[in-house]
Short mmCIF file of C-alpha atoms in Angstrom, two decimals:
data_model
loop_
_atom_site.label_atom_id
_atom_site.label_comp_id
_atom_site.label_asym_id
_atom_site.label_seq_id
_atom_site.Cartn_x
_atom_site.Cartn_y
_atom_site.Cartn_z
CA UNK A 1 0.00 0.00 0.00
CA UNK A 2 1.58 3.51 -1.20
CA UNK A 3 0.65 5.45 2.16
CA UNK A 4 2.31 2.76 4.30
CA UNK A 5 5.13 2.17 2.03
CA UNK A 6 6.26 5.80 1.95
CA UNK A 7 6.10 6.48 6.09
CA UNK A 8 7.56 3.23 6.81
CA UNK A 9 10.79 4.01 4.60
CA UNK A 10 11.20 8.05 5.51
CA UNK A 11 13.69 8.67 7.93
CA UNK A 12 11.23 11.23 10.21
CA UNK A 13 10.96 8.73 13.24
CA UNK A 14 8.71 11.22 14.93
CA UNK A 15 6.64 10.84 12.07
CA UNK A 16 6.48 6.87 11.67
CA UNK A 17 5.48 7.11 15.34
CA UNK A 18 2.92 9.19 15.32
CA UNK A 19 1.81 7.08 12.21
CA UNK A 20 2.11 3.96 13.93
CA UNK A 21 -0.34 5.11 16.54
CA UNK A 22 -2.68 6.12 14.24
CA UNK A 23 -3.09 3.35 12.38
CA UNK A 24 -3.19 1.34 16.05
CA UNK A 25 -6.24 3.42 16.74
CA UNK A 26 -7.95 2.70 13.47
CA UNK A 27 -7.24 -0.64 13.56
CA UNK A 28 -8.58 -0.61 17.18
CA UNK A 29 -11.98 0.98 16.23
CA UNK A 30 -12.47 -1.60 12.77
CA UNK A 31 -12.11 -4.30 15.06
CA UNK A 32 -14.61 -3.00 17.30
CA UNK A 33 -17.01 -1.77 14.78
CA UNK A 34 -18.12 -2.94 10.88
CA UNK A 35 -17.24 -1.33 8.22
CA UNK A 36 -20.81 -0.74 7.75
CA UNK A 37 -21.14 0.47 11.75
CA UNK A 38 -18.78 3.18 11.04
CA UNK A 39 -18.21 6.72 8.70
CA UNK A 40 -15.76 9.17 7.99
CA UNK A 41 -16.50 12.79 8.54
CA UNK A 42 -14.46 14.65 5.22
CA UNK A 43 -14.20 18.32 4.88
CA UNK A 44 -11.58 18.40 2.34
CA UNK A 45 -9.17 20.39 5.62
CA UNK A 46 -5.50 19.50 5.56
CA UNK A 47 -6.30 17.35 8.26
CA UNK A 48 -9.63 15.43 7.14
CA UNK A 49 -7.37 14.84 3.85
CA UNK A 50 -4.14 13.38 6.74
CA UNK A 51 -7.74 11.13 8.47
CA UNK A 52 -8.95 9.58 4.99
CA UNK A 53 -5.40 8.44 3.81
CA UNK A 54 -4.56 6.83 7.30
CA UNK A 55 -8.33 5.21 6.81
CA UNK A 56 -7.30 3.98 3.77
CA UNK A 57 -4.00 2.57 4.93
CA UNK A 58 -5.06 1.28 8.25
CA UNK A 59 -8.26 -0.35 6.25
CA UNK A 60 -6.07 -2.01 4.33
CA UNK A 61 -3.97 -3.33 6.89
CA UNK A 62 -6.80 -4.55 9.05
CA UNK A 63 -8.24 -6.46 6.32
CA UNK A 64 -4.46 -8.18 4.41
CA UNK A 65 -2.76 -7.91 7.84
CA UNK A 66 0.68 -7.18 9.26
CA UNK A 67 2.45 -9.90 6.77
CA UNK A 68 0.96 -8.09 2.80
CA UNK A 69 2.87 -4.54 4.27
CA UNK A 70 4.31 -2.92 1.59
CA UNK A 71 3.98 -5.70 -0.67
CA UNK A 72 1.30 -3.74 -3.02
CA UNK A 73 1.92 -1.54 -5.39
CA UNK A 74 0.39 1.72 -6.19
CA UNK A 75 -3.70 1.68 -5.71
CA UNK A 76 -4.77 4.97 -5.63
CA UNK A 77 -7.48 4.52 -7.55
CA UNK A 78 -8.92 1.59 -5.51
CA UNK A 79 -12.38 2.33 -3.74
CA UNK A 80 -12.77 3.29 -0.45
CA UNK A 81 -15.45 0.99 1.29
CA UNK A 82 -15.82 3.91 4.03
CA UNK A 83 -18.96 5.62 4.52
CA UNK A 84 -17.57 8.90 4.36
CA UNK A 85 -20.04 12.41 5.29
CA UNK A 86 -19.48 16.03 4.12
CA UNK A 87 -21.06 18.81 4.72
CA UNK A 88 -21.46 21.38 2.31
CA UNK A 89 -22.64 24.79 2.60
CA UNK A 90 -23.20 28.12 1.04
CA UNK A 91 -19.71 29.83 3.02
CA UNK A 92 -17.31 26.89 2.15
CA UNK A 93 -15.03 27.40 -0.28
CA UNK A 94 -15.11 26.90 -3.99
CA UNK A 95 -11.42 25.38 -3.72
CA UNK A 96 -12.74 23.03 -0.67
CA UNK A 97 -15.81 22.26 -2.90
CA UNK A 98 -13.63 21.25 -6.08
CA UNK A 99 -10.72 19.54 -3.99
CA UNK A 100 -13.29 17.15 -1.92
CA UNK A 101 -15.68 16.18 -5.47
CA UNK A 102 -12.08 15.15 -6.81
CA UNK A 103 -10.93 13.44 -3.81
CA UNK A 104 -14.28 11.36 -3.77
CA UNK A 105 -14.26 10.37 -7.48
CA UNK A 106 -10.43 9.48 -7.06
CA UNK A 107 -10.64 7.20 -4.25
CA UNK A 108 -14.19 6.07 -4.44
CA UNK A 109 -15.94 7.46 -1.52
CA UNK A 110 -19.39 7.04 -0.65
CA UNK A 111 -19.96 10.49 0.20
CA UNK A 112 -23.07 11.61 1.88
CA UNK A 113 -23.96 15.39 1.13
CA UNK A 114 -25.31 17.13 4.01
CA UNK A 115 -26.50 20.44 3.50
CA UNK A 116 -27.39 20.93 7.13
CA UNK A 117 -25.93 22.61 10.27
CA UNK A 118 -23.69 19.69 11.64
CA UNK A 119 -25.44 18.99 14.37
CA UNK A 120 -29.02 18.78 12.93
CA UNK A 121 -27.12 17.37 9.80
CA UNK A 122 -26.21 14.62 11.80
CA UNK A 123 -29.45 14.03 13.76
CA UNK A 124 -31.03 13.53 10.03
CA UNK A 125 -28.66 11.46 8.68
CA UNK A 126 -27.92 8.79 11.98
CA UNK A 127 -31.97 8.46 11.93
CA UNK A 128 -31.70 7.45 7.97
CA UNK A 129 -28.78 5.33 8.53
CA UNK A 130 -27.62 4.33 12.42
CA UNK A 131 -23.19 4.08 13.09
CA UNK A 132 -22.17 3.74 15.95
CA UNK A 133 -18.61 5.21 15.27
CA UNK A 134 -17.56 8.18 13.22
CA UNK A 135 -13.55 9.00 12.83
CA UNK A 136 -12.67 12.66 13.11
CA UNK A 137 -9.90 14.89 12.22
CA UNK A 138 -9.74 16.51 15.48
CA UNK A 139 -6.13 17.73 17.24
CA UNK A 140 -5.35 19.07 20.07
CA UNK A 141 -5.84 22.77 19.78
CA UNK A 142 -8.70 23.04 17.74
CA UNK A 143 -12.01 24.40 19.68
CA UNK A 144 -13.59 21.09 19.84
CA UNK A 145 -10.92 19.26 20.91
CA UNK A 146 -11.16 20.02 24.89
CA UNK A 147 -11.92 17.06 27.18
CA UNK A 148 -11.68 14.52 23.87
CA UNK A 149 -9.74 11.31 23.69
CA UNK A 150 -8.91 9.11 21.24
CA UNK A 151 -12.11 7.40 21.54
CA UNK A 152 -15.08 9.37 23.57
CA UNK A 153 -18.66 9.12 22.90
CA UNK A 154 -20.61 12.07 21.79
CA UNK A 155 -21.54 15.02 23.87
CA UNK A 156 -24.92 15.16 26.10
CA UNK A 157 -27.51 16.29 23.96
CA UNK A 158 -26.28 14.54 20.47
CA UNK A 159 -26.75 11.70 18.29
CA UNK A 160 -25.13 8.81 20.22
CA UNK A 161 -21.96 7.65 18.56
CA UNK A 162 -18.20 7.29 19.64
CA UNK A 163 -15.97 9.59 18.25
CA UNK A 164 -12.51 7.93 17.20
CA UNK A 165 -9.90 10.83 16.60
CA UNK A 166 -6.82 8.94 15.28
CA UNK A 167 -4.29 11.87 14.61
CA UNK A 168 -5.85 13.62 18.27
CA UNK A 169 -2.03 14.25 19.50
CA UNK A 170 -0.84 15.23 16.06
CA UNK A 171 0.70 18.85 15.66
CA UNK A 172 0.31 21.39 12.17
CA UNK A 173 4.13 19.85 11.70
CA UNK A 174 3.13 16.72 12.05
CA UNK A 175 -0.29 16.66 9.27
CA UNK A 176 2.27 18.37 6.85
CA UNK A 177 5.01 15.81 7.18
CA UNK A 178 2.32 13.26 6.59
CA UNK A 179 1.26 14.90 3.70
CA UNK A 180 4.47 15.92 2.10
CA UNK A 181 6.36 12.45 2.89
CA UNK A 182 2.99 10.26 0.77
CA UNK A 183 2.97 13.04 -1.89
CA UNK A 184 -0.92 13.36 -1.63
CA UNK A 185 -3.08 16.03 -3.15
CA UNK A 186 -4.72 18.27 -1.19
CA UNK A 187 -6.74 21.66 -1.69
CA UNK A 188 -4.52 24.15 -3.36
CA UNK A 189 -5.51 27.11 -1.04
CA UNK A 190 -3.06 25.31 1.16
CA UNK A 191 -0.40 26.79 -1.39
CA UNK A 192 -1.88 30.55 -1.21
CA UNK A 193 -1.22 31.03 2.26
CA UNK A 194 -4.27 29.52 3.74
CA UNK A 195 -2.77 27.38 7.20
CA UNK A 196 -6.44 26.83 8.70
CA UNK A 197 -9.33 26.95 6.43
CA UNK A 198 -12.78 27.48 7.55
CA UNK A 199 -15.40 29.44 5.62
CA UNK A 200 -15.16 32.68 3.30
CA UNK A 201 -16.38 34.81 6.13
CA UNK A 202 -13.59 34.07 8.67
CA UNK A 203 -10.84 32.68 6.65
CA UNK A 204 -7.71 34.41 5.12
CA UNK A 205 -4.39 34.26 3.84
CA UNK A 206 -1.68 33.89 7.08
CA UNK A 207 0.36 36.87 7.10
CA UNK A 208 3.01 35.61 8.84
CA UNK A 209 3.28 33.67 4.86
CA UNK A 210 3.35 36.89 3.27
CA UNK A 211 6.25 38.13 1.52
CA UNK A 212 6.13 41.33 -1.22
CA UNK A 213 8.48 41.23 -4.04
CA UNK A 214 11.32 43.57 -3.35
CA UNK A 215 11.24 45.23 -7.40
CA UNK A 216 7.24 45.56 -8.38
CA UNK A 217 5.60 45.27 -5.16
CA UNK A 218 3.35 42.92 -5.47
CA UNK A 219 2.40 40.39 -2.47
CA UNK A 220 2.45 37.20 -2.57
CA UNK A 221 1.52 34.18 0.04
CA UNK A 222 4.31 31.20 0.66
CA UNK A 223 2.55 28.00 0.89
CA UNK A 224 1.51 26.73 4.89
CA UNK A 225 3.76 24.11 4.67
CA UNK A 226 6.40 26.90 5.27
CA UNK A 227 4.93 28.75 8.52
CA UNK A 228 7.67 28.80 10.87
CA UNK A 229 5.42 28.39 13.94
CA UNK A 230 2.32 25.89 13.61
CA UNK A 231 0.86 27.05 17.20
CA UNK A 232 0.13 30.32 14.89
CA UNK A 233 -1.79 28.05 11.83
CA UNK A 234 -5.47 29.92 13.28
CA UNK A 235 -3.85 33.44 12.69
CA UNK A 236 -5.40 33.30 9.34
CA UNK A 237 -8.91 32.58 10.99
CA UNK A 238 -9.20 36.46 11.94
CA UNK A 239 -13.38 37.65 11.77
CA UNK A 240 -13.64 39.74 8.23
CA UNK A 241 -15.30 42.75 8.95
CA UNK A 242 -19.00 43.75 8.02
CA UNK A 243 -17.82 47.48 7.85
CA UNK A 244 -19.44 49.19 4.58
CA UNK A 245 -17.17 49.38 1.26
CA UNK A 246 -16.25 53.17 2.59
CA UNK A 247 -14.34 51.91 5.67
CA UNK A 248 -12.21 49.44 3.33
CA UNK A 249 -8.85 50.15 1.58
CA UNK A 250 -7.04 48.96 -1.20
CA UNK A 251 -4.54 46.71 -1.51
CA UNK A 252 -2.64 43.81 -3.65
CA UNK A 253 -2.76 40.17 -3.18
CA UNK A 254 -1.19 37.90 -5.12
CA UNK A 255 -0.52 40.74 -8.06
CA UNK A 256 -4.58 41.58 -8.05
CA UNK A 257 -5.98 44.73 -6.38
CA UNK A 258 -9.24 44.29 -4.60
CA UNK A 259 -10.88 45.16 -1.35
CA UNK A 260 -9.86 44.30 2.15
CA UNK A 261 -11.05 44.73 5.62
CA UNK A 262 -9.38 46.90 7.91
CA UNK A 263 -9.08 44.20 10.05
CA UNK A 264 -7.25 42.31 7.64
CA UNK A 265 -4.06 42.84 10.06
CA UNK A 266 -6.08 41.44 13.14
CA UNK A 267 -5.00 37.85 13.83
CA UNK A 268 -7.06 36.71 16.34
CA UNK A 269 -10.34 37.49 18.11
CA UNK A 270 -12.34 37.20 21.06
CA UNK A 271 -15.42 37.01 22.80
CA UNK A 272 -16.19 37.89 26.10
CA UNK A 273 -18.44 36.55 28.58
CA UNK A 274 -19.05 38.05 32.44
CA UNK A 275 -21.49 36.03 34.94
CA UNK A 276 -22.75 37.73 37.65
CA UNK A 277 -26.63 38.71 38.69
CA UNK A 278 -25.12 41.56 40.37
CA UNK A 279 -24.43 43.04 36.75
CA UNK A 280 -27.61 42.31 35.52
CA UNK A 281 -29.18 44.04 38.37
CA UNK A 282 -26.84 47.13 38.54
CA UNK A 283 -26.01 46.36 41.98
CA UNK A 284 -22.04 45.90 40.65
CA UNK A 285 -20.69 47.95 37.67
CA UNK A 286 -18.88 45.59 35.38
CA UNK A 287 -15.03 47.21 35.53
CA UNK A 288 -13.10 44.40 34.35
CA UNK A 289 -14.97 43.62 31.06
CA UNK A 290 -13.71 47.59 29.86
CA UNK A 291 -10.47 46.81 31.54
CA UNK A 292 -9.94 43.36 29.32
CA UNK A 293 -10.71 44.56 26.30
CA UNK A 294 -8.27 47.56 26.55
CA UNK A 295 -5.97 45.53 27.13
CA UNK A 296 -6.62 42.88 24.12
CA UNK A 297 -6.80 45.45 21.92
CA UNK A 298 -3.31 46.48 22.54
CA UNK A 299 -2.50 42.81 22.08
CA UNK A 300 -3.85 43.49 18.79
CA UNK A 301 -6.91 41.25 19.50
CA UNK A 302 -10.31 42.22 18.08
CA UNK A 303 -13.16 41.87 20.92
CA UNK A 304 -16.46 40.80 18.62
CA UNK A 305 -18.64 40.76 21.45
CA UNK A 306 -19.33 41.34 25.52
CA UNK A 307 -22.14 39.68 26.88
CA UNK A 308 -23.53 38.94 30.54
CA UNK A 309 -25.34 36.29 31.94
CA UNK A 310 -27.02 34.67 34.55
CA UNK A 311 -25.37 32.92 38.06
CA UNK A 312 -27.37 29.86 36.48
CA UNK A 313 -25.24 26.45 34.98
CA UNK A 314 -27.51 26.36 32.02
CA UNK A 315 -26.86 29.83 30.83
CA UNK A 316 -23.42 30.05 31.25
CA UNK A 317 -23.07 26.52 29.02
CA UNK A 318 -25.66 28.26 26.38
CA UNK A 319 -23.76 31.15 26.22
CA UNK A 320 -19.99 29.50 26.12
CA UNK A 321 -21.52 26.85 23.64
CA UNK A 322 -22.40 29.99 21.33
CA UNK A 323 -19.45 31.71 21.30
CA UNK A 324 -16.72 28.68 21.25
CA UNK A 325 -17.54 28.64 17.67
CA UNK A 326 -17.64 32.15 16.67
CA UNK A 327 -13.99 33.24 18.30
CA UNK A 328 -10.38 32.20 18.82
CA UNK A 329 -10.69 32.60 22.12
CA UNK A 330 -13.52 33.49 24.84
CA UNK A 331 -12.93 34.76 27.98
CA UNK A 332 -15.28 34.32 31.32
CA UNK A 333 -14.73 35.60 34.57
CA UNK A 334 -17.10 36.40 37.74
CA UNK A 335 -18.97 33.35 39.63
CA UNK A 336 -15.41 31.51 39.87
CA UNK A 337 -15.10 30.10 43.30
CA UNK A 338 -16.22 27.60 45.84
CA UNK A 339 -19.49 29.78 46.53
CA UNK A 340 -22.87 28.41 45.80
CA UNK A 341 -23.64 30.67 43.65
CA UNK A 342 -19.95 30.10 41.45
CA UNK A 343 -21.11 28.43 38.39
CA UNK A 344 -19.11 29.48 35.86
CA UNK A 345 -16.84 26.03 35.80
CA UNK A 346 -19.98 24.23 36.03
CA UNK A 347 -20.85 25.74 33.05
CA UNK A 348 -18.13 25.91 31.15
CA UNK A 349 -17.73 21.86 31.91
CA UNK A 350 -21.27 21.40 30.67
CA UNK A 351 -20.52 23.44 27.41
CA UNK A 352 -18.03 20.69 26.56
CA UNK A 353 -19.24 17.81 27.75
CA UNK A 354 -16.51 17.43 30.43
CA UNK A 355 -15.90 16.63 33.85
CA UNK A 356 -15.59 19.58 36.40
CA UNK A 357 -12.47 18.99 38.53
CA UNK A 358 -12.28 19.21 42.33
CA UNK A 359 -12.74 23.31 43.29
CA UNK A 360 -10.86 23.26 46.90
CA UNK A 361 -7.85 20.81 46.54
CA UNK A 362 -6.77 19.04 50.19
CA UNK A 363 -4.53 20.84 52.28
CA UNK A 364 -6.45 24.21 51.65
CA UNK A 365 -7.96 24.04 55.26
CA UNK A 366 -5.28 26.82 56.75
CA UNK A 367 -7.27 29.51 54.90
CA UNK A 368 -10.14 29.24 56.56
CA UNK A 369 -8.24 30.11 59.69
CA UNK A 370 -6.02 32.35 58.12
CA UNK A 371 -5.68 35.82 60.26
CA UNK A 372 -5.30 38.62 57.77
CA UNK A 373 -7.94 37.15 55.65
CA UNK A 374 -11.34 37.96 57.48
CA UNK A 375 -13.69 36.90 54.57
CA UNK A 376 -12.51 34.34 52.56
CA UNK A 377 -14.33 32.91 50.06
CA UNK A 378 -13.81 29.53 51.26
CA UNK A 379 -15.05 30.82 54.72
CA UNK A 380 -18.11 31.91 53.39
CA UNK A 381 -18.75 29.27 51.04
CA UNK A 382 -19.79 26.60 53.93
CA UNK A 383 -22.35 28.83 55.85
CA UNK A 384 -24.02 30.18 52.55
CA UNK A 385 -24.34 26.90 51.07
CA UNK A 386 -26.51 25.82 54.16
CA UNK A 387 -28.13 29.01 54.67
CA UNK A 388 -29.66 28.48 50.98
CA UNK A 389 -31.11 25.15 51.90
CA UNK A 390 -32.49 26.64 55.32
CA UNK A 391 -33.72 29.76 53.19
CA UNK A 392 -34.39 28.19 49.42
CA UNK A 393 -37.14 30.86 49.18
CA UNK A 394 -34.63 34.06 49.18
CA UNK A 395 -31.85 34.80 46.47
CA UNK A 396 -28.60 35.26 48.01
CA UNK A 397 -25.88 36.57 46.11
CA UNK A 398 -22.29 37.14 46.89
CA UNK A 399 -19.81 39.65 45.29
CA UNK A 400 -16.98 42.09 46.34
CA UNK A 401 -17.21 45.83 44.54
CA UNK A 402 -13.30 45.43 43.94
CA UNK A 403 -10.57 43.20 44.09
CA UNK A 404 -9.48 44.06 47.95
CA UNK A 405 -13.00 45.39 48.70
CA UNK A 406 -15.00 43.61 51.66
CA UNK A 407 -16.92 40.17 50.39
CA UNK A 408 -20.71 41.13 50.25
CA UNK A 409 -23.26 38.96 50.71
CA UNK A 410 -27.23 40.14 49.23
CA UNK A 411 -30.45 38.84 51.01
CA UNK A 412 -32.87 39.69 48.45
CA UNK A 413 -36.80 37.68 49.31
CA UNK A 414 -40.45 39.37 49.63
CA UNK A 415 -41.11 38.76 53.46
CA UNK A 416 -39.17 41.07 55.19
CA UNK A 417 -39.32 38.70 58.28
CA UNK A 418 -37.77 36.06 56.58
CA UNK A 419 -34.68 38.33 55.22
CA UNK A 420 -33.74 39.02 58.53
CA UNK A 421 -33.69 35.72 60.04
CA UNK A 422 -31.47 34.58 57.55
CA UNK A 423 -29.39 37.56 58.41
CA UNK A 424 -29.62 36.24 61.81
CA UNK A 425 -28.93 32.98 60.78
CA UNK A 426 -25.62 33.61 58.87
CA UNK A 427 -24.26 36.11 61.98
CA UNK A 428 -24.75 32.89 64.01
CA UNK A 429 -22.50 30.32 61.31
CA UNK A 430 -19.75 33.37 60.87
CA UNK A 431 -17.64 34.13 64.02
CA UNK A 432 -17.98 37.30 65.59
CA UNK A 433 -16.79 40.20 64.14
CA UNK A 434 -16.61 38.85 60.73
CA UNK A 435 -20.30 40.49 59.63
CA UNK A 436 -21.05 43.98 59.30
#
């Protein structure tokens, strides 16, 4: 087999490793699963292209076996059995388009077209036709790669399947070695400066590829195999700006004048998300969200949106789950802690279908006695937590106004009476002194 052939004999052992354990996962997951129990989810990406040829090389293995290696010859033009799914829409790339057609008629692939969002895509399309395993070209790095392994099953509130992510603990280096060392095609935006391709409205040439020719001018785009620094391969994934053609400029790309954002520069951006009730009520103004941005913007991050939300577990995984997709990064803050009302890691856990980790690690204990801290959080968090059970009908909030201000706590309910006694109640679980 050509693939197996050609990383077997190079002389890149980090490559024939990672390699190795690829096609040990693949292998893994066909011997678990039919060939009819299982798909292949193609987007015609540098690394869906990396997935289908270790599919086709790992296939091929699993069904000759360890003793036919490199004994073939050249099949490229043998069929891929592989259910194999791609969706297609109205913001992917001509390029993509043309390069994954190609790709299918060349190697055969039963290629479902889903014109769908991916998620109700897939709803549709598992109902029509049940697998229990689909292989992904996920890494480590990409958005949805956090809490994944090399096989996990899908998140709460999906189609029920396992997702097997072969080249999981590959780097950018790693998917261009691959592709460079088997002399595969793969889509020729790839060669225009394009490192990480998603779709026409938040995907452009890297400039860390560009280069201007020194006697006319003219700019040109090195291909990404040639990016210095792969941690930088989502630089090119900066938000293109829906600014009117009056606040755009003119410049030359590859030797053609044409439009471009002013953002064109901006490599990365952000979204920002602040939990608290106390914002939503007014009671606290919001100082840190002004403060953050500032300060990304002299990072020469673009900030696409603020928004607040809810001490509530649900809204803070609503919110992160809509903005995870949208940015290259999104920051949270407020509701961090061990408080009752701290649900922002709850959230954020729920967002990605992960477990939360312990929030007060043993050996903390000496805070809660410490002498210049009178308030705590982890003092507090205790006595509010069973003050809400004693008082479930009240709201009780917690904040501070400022980083070294006092910790506040808010008894908000409708029956005066029953506000105080839970006053009452928390002077009596706090020692003396500690409430004003």
């Amino acid at each position: 087999m050509e693939i197996d052939k050609a990383i077997t004999q190079s002389d890149d052992e980090r490559l024939k490793t990672k390699y190795k354990n690829a096609i040990f996962v693949i292998r893994r997951a066909l011997a678990l699963y039919s060939i009819e129990e299982v798909a292949f989810s193609f987007n015609g990406g540098k690394d869906s292209t990396v997935l289908l040829h270790l599919l086709r090389a790992g296939h091929y293995l699993h069904q000759k076996g360890e003793s036919h290696t490199n004994q073939g010859g050249p099949i490229d033009h043998v069929e891929f059995p592989m259910r194999t799914i791609y969706f297609e829409t109205a913001s992917t790339f001509t390029e993509i388009n043309s390069f994954t057609y190609e790709t299918a008629s060349t190697y055969g692939l039963q290629m479902d077209i889903i014109r769908l969002d991916f998620k109700s895509g897939l709803e549709a399309l598992l109902k029509a036709n049940p697998v229990k395993a689909i292989f992904l070209g996920v890494r480590i790095g990409d958005p949805t790669a956090v809490g994944q392994e090399q096989f996990s099953p899908s998140s709460p509130g999906w189609p029920p399947f396992m997702r097997v992510n072969p080249i999981l603990d590959w780097s950018y280096r790693d998917v261009w070695a691959f592709l460079l060392t088997s002399k595969v095609q793969y889509c020729s935006l790839y060669d225009q400066g394009y490192t990480s391709i998603g779709s026409i409205h938040d995907t452009v040439p890297n400039d860390l590829l560009c280069t201007r020719n020194t006697k006319d001018g003219k700019i040109s785009f090195k291909p990404a195999y040639l990016l210095p620094d792969g941690r930088l391969e989502r630089a090119g994934r900066a938000r293109k700006s829906s600014a009117p053609a009056s606040a755009k400029s003119t410049a030359v790309s590859n030797g053609d004048a044409k439009a471009v954002d002013i953002n064109h520069n901006i490599l990365f951006t952000a979204s920002v998300i602040a939990v608290g009730d106390e914002f939503l009520s007014g009671t606290v103004e919001d100082k840190l969200g002004a403060s953050l941005c500032k300060k990304l913007h002299t990072l020469g991050w673009a900030v696409s949106q603020i928004s607040i939300v809810r001490n509530d577990i649900d809204s803070v995984a609503e919110e992160v789950e809509r903005r995870k997709g949208t940015s290259d990064m999104v920051f949270i803050y407020g509701a961090v802690g061990p408080l009752h009302s701290d649900v922002t890691v709850a959230g954020v856990a729920k967002a990605f279908g992960v477990r939360t980790m312990a929030q007060l690690p043993e050996g903390i204990t000496e805070l809660l006695h410490h002498e210049k801290l009178l308030m705590p959080l982890v003092k507090a968090a205790q006595p509010l937590s069973k003050l809400r059970l004693e008082f479930p009908d009240l709201y009780i909030g917690c904040y501070r106004e400022s980083r070294d201000g006092p910790l506040i706590v808010s008894l908000q309910g409708k029956d005066q009476a029953r506000t105080e006694a839970a006053a009452e109640a928390l002077r009596k679980k706090l020692e003396s002194g500690v409430l004003h």
